[in-house]
Short mmCIF file of C-alpha atoms and ligand atoms in Angstrom, two decimals:
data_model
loop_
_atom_site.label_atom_id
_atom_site.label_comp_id
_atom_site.label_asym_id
_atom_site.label_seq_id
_atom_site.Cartn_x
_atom_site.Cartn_y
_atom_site.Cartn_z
CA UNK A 26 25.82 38.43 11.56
CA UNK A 27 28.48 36.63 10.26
CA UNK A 28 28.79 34.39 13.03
CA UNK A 29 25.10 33.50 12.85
CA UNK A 30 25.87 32.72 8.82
CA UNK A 31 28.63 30.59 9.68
CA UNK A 32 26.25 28.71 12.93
CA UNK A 33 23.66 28.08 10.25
CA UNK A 34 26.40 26.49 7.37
CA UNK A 35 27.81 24.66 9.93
CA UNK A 36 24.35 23.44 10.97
CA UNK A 37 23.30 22.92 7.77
CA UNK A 38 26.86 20.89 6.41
CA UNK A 39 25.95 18.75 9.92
CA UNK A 40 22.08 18.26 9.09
CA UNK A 41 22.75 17.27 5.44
CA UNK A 42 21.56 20.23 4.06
CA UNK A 43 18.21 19.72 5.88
CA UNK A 44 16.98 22.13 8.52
CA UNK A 45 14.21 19.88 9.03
CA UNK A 46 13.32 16.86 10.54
CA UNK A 47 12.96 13.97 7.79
CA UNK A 48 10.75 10.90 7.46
CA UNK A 49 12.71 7.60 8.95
CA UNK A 50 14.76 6.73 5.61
CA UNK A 51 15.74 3.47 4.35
CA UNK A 52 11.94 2.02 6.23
CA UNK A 53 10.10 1.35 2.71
CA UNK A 54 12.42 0.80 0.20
CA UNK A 55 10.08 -1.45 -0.97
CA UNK A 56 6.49 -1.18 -0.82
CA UNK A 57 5.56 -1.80 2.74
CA UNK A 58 3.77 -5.49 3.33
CA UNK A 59 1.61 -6.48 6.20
CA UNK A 60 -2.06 -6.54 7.26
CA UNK A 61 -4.78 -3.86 8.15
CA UNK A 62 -8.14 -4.65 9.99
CA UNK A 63 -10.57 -1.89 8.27
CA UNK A 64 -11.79 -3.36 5.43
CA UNK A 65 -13.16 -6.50 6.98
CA UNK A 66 -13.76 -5.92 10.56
CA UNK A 67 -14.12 -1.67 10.18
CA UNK A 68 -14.67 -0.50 14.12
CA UNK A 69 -15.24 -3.95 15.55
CA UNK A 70 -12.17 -4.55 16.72
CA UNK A 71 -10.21 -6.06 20.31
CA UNK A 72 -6.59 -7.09 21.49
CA UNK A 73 -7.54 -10.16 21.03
CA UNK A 74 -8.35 -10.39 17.41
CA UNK A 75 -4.76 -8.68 16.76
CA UNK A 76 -3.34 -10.86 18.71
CA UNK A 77 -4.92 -13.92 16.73
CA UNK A 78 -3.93 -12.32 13.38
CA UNK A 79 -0.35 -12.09 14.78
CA UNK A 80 -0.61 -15.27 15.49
CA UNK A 81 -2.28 -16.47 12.37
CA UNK A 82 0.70 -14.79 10.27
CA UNK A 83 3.38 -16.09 12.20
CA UNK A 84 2.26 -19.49 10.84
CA UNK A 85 -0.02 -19.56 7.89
CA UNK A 86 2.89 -18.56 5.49
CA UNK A 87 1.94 -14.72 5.36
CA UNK A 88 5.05 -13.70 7.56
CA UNK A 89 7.16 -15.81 5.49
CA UNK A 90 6.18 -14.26 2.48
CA UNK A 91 7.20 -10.97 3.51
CA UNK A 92 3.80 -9.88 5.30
CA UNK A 93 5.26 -7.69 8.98
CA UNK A 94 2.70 -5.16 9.54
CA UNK A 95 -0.15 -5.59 11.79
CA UNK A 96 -1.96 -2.62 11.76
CA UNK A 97 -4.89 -1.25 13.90
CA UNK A 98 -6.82 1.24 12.09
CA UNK A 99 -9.92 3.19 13.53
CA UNK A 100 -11.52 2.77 16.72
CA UNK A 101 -8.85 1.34 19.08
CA UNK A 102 -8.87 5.07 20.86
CA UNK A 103 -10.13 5.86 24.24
CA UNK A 104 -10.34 9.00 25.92
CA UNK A 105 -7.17 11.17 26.52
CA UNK A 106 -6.37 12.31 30.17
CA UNK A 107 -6.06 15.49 32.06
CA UNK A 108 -2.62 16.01 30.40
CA UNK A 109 -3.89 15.04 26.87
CA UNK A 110 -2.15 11.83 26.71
CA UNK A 111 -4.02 8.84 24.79
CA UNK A 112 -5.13 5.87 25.67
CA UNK A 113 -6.14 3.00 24.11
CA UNK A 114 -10.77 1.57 24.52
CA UNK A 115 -10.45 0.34 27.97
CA UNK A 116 -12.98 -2.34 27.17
CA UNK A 117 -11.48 -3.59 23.78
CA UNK A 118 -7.87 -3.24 24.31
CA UNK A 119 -7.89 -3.90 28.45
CA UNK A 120 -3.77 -4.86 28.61
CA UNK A 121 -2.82 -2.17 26.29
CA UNK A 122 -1.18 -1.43 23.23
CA UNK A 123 2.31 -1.09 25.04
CA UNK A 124 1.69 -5.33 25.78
CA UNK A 125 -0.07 -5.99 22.21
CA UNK A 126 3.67 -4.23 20.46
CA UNK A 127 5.51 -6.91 22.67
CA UNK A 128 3.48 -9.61 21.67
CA UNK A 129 3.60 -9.11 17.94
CA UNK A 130 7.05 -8.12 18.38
CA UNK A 131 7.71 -11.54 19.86
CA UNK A 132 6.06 -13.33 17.22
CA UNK A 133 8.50 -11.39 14.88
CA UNK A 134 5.70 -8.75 13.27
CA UNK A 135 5.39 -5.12 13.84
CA UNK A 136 2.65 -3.21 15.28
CA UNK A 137 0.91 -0.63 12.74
CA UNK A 138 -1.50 2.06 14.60
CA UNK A 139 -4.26 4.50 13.01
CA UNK A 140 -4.84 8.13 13.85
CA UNK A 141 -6.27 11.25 12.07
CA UNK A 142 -4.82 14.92 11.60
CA UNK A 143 -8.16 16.13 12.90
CA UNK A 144 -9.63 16.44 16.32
CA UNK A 145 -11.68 13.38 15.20
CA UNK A 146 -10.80 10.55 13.12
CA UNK A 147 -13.48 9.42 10.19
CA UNK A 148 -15.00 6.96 12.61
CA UNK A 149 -15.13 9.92 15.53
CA UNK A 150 -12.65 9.11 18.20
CA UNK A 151 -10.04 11.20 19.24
CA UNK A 152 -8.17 12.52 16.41
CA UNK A 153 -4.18 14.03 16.52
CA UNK A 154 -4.99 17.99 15.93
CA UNK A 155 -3.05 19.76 18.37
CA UNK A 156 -1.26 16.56 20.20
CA UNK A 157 0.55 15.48 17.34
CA UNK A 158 3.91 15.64 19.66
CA UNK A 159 2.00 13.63 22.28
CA UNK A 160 0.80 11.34 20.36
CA UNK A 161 3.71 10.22 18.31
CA UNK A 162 5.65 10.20 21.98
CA UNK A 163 3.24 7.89 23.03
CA UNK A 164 3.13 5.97 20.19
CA UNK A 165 6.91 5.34 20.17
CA UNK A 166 7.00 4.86 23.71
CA UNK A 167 4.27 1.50 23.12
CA UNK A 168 6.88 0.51 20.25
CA UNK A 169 4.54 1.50 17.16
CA UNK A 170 6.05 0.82 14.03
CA UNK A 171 3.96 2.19 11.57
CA UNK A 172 1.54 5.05 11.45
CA UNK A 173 -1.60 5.56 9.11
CA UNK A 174 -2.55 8.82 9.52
CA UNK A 175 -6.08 9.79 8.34
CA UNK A 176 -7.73 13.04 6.62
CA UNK A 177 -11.22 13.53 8.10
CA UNK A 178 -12.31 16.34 10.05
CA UNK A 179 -9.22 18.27 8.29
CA UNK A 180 -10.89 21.16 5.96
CA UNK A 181 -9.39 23.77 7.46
CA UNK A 182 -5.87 22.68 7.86
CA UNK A 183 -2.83 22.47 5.00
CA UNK A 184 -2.22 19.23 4.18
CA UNK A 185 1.63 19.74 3.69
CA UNK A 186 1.66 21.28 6.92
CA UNK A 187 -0.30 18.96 8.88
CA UNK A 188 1.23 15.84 7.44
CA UNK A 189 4.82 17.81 7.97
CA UNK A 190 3.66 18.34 11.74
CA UNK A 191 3.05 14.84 12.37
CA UNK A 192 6.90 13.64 10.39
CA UNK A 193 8.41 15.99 12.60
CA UNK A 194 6.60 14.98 15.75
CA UNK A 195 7.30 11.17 14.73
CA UNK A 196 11.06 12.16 14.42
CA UNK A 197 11.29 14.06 17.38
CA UNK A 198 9.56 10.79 18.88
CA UNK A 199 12.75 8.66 18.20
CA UNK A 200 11.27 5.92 17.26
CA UNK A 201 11.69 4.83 13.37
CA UNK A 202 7.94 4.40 12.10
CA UNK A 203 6.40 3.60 8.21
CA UNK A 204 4.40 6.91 8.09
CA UNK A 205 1.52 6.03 6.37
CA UNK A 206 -0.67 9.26 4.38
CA UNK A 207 -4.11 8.97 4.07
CA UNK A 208 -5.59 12.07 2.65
CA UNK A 209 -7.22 10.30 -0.26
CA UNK A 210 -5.16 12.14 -3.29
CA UNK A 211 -7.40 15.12 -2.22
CA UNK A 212 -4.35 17.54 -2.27
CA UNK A 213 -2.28 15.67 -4.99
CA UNK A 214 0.45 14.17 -2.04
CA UNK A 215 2.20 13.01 -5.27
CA UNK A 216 3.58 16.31 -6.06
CA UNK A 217 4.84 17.12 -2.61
CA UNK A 218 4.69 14.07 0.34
CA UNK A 219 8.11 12.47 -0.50
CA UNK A 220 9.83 13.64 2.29
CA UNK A 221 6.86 13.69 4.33
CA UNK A 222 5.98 10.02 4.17
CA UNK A 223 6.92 6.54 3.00
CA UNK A 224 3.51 6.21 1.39
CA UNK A 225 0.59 8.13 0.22
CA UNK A 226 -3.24 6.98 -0.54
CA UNK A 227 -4.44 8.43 -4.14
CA UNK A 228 -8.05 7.64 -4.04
CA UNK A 229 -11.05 7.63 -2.12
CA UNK A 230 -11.49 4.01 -0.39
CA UNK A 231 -11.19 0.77 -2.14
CA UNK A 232 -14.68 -1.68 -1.96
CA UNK A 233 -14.65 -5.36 -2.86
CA UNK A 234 -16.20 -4.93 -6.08
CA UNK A 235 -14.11 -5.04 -9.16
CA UNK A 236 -16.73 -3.09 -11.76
CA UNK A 237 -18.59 -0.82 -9.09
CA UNK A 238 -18.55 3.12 -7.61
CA UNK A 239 -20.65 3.00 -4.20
CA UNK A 240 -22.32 6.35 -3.54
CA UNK A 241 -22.74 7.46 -0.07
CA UNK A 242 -24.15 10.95 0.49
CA UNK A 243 -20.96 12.86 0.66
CA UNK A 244 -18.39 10.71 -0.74
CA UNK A 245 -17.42 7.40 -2.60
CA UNK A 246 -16.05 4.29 -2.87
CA UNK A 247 -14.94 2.47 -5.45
CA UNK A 248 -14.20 -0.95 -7.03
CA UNK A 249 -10.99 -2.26 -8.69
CA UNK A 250 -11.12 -1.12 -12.17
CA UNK A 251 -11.59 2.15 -11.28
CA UNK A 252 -8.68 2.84 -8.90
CA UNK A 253 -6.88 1.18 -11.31
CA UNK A 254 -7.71 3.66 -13.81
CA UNK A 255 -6.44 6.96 -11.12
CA UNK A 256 -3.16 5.55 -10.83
CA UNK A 257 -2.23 5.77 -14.80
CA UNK A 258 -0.87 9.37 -14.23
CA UNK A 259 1.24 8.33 -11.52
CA UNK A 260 3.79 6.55 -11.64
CA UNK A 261 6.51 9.12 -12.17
CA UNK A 262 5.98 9.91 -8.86
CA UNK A 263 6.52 6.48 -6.95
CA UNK A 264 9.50 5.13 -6.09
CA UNK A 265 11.89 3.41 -3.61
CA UNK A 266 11.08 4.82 -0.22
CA UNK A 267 7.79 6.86 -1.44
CA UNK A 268 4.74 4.91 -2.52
CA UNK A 269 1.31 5.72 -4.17
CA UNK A 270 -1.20 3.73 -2.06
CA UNK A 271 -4.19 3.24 -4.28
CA UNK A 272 -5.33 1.40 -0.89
CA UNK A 273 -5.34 -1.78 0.97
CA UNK A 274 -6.41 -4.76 -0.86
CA UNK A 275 -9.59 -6.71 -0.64
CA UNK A 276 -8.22 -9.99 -1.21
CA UNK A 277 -10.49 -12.58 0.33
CA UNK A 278 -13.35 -10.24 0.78
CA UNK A 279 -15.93 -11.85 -1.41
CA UNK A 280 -14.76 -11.43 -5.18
CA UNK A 281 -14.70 -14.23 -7.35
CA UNK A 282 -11.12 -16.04 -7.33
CA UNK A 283 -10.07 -14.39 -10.95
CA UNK A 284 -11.56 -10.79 -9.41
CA UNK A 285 -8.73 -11.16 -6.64
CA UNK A 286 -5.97 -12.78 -8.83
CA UNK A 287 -6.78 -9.73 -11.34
CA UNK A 288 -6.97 -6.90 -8.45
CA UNK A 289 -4.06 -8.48 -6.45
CA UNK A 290 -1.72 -9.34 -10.12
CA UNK A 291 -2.78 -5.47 -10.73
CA UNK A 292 -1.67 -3.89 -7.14
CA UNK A 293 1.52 -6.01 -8.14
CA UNK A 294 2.43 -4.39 -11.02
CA UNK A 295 1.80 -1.01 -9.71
CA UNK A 296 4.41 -1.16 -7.23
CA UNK A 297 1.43 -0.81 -4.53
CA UNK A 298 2.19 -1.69 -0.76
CA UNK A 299 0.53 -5.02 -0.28
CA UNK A 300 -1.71 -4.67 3.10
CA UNK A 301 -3.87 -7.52 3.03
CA UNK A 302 -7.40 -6.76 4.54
CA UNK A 303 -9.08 -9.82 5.51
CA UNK A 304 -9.69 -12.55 7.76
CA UNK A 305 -6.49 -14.22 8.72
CA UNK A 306 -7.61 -16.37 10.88
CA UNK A 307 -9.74 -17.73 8.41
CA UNK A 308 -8.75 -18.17 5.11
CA UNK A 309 -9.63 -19.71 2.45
CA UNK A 310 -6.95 -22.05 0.78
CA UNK A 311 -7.03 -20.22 -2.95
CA UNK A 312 -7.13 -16.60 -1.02
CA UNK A 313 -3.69 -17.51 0.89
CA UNK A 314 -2.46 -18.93 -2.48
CA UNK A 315 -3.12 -15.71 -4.17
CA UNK A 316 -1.62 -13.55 -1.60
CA UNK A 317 1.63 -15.62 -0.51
CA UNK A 318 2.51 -16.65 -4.55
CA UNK A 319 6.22 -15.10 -3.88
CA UNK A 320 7.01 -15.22 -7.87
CA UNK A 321 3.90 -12.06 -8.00
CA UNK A 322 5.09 -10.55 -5.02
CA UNK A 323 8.49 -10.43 -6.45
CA UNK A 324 7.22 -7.66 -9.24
CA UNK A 325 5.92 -6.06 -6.44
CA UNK A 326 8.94 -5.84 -4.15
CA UNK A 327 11.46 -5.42 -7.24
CA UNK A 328 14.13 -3.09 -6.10
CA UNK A 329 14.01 -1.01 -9.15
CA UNK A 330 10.65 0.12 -7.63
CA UNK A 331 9.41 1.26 -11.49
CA UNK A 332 5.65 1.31 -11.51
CA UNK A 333 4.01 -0.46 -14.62
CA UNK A 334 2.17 1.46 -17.46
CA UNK A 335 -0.48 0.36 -20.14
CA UNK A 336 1.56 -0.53 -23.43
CA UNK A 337 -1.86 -0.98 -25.39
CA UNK A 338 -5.80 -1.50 -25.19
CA UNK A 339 -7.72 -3.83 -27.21
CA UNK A 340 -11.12 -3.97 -26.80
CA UNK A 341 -11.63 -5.24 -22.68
CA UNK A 342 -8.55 -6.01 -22.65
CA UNK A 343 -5.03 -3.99 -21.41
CA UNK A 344 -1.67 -4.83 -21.55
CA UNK A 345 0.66 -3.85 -18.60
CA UNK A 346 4.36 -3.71 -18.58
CA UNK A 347 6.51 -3.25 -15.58
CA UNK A 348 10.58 -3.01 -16.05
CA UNK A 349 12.28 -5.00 -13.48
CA UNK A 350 15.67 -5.07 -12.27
CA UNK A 351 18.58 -6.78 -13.76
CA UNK A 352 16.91 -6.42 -17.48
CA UNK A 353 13.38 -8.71 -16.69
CA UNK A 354 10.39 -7.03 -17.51
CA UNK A 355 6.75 -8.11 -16.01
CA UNK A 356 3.74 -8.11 -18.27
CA UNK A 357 -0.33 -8.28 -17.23
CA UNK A 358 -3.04 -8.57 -19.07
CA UNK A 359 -6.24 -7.67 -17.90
CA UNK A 360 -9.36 -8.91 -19.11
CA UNK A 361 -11.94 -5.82 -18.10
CA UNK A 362 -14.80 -7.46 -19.43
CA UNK A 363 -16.93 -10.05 -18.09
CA UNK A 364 -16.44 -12.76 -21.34
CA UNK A 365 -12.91 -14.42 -21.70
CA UNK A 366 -11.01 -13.34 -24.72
CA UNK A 367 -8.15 -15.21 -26.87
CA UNK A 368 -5.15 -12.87 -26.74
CA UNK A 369 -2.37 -13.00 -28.88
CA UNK A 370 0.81 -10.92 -29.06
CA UNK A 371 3.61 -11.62 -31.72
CA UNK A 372 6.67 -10.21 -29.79
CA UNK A 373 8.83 -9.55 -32.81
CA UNK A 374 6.12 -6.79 -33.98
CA UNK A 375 5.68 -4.65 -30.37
CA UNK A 376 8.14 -2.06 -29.22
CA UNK A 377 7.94 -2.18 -26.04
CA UNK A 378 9.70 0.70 -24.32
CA UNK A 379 9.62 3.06 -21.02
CA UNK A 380 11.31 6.66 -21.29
CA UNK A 381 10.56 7.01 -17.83
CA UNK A 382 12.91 3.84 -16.58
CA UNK A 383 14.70 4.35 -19.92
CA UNK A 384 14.44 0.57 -20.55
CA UNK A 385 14.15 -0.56 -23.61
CA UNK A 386 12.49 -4.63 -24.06
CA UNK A 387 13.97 -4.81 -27.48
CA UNK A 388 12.06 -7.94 -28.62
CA UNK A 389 12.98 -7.45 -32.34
CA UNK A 390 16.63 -8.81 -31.51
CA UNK A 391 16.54 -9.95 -27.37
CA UNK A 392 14.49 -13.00 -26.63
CA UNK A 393 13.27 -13.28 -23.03
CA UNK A 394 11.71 -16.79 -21.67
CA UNK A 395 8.10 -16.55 -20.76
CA UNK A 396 6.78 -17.99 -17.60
CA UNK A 397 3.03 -17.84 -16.29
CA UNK A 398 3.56 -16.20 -12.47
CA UNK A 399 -0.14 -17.80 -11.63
CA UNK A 400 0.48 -21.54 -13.10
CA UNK A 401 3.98 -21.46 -12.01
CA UNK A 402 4.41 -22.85 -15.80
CA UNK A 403 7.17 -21.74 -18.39
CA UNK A 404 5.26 -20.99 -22.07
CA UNK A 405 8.34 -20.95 -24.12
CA UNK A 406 10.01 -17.65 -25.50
CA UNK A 407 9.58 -14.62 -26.99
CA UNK A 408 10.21 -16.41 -30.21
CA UNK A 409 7.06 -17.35 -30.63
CA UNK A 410 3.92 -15.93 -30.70
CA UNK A 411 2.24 -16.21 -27.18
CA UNK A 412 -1.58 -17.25 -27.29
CA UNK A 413 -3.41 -17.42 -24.38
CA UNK A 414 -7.26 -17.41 -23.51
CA UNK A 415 -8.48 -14.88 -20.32
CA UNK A 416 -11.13 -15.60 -18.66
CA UNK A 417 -13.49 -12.45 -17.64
CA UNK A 418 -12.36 -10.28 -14.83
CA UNK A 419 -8.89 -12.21 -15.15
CA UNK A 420 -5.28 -11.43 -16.10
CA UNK A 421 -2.68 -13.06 -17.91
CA UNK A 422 0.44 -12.54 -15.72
CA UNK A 423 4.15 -13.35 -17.22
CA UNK A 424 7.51 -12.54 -15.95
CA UNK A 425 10.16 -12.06 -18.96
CA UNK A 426 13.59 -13.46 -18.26
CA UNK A 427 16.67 -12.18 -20.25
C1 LIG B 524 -10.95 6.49 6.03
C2 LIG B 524 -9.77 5.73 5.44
C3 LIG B 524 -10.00 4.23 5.60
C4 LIG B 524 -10.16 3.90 7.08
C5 LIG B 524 -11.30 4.72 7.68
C6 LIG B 524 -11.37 4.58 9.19
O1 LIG B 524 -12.11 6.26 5.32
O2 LIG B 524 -9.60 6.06 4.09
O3 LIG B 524 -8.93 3.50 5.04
O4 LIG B 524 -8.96 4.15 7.75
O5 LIG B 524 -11.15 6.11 7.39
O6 LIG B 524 -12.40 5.32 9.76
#
């Protein structure tokens, strides 16, 4: 017996104190950036429209920005074999996924792939339920870099344990992946998934509306405002290395230009991953503006890793602040409503503080400088009083600088 004790210290001093197997550390430190294919092209998807978005990032200024993912969600499954191995829609993906990894690989992007803790993903192909090992074997063995792992066809498994089942099986795969939760916030991930995963969705699914809840028989989706308004209890929970995803964005998917500045400014300052979900083959030049303006991104990927919280609400309008490292701060204002609004705020007057970062602006006696992340424009200091007009559905985005 005491042998056994000292086999299982010994094990335990040599495992780091962990019996089991971990998530990949050190793979999201910052909120993971890349691109997804649901939200604009859903099952219709082929090799060769990853291959153009890999090769659409490479050069439109995406990958430069910081954009590496390129993820395949639903419907790139086949059928599995006699030995329950998968493989990929012979017709859609004829060469492979193996050759589509070595392709965006070359072009200096990672390959992203989709699959379900079910027997079925949502959209009904083969799910991971009971081939979890098999799967994430196979997955490693086409050099997957990422995994989104889905929540359909799941109501009578654990979540811990299922998501825990598929970490494992990715780290007895070998091969260091993002793993991706998608469970929808259904079993509060927040309070348990952060040594399961790198991220974890807290909503039902994002649609390109910014004022809207779309009711399908059994379930929901909803516009910007109102996953906005789900992620104000979280952000205790998020930080470097474990991420609430209050999903991918819908940049470029038919809002009006302020509708995506406003989502997009909003995703920012809640320390969100930033998986673009549209076209890129096709963009238009204001949509790639939005998404590659690295001064915005920068409160996103700020290695603090402190989600923002509302400081105040006036009427439509809400005023975020995000600490940042190295003493900076990042402030938002959204405009709710659909009429612009003059907005004032006399810095000498606010105390603007965050027990949770215990970070303290101290306006009364610090002044920052004040620039406008969206014009690229400096507006002066916190000296004076900042006035600015915000146009409906908009924000007012600033970056403090000690
Ligand atoms: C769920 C997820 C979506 C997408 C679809 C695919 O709805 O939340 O993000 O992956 O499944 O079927």
């Amino acid at each position: 017996m005491k042998k056994f004790t000292a086999l299982l210290l010994a094990l335990a001093a040599f495992t780091g104190g962990n019996l089991h197997a971990q998530k990949f550390p050190g793979l999201a430190l910052t909120p993971p950036m890349g691109w997804n294919s649901w939200n604009k092209f859903q099952g219709d998807i082929n090799e060769k429209l990853i291959r153009e978005t890999a090769d659409a990032m490479a050069t439109n200024g995406m990958k430069d920005a910081g954009y590496v993912y390129v993820n395949i969600d639903d419907c790139w499954h086949g059928q599995r074999d006699a030995q329950g191995f998968i493989h990929p829609d012979k017709k859609r993906f004829p060469s492979g996924i193996k050759r589509l990894a070595d392709y965006v690989h070359s072009k200096g992007l990672r390959l992203g792939i989709y699959s379900d803790c079910g027997a079925e993903t949502c959209a009904g192909r083969p799910g991971s339920r009971g081939h979890e090992y098999q799967d994430a074997l196979t997955y490693a063995k086409w050099g997957v870099d990422y995994l989104k792992y889905d929540w359909c066809n799941a109501e009578d498994l654990s979540a811990q344990g299922a998501y825990a089942t598929m970490r494992d099986a990715i780290h007895a795969a070998g091969r260091p992946m993002v793993f991706s939760m998608c469970e929808w916030g259904q079993n509060k991930p927040w309070l348990w998934a952060r040594d399961t995963s790198h991220l974890w969705r807290t909503t039902t699914d994002i649609y390109p509306c910014f004022d809207c809840t779309i009711d399908h028989t059994n379930w929901q989706q909803w516009g910007v405002l109102r996953i906005i308004d789900a992620q104000k209890p979280l952000r205790t929970y998020a930080g470097p290395g474990h991420w609430n995803d209050p999903d991918m964005l819908e940049v470029g998917n038919g809002m009006s230009e302020n509708e995506d500045r406003a989502h997009f400014s909003m995703w920012r300052m809640l320390a969100a991953p930033l998986i673009s979900g549209n076209d890129q083959r096709h963009m238009k030049p204001e949509t790639l503006r939005i998404l590659t303006n690295k001064e915005v991104l920068a409160v996103d990927q700020d290695a603090l890793g402190i989600e923002g919280f509302v400081y105040s609400t006036n009427g439509t309008v809400e005023t975020w602040f995000k600490p940042l490292a190295g003493g900076d701060w990042a402030m938002c204002v959204l405009n709710r409503g659909t009429t612009s609004v003059q907005f004032s705020f006399n810095w000498k007057n606010e105390n603007v503080g965050d027990s949770f970062s215990q970070r303290d602006a101290g306006f009364a006696t610090t002044i920052y400088t004040v620039r406008n992340l969206w014009t690229g424009n400096d507006m002066g200091g916190t000296k004076e009083i900042l006035s600015a007009e915000i146009s409906g559905h908009d924000v007012l985005m600033l970056r403090l600088k000690k």
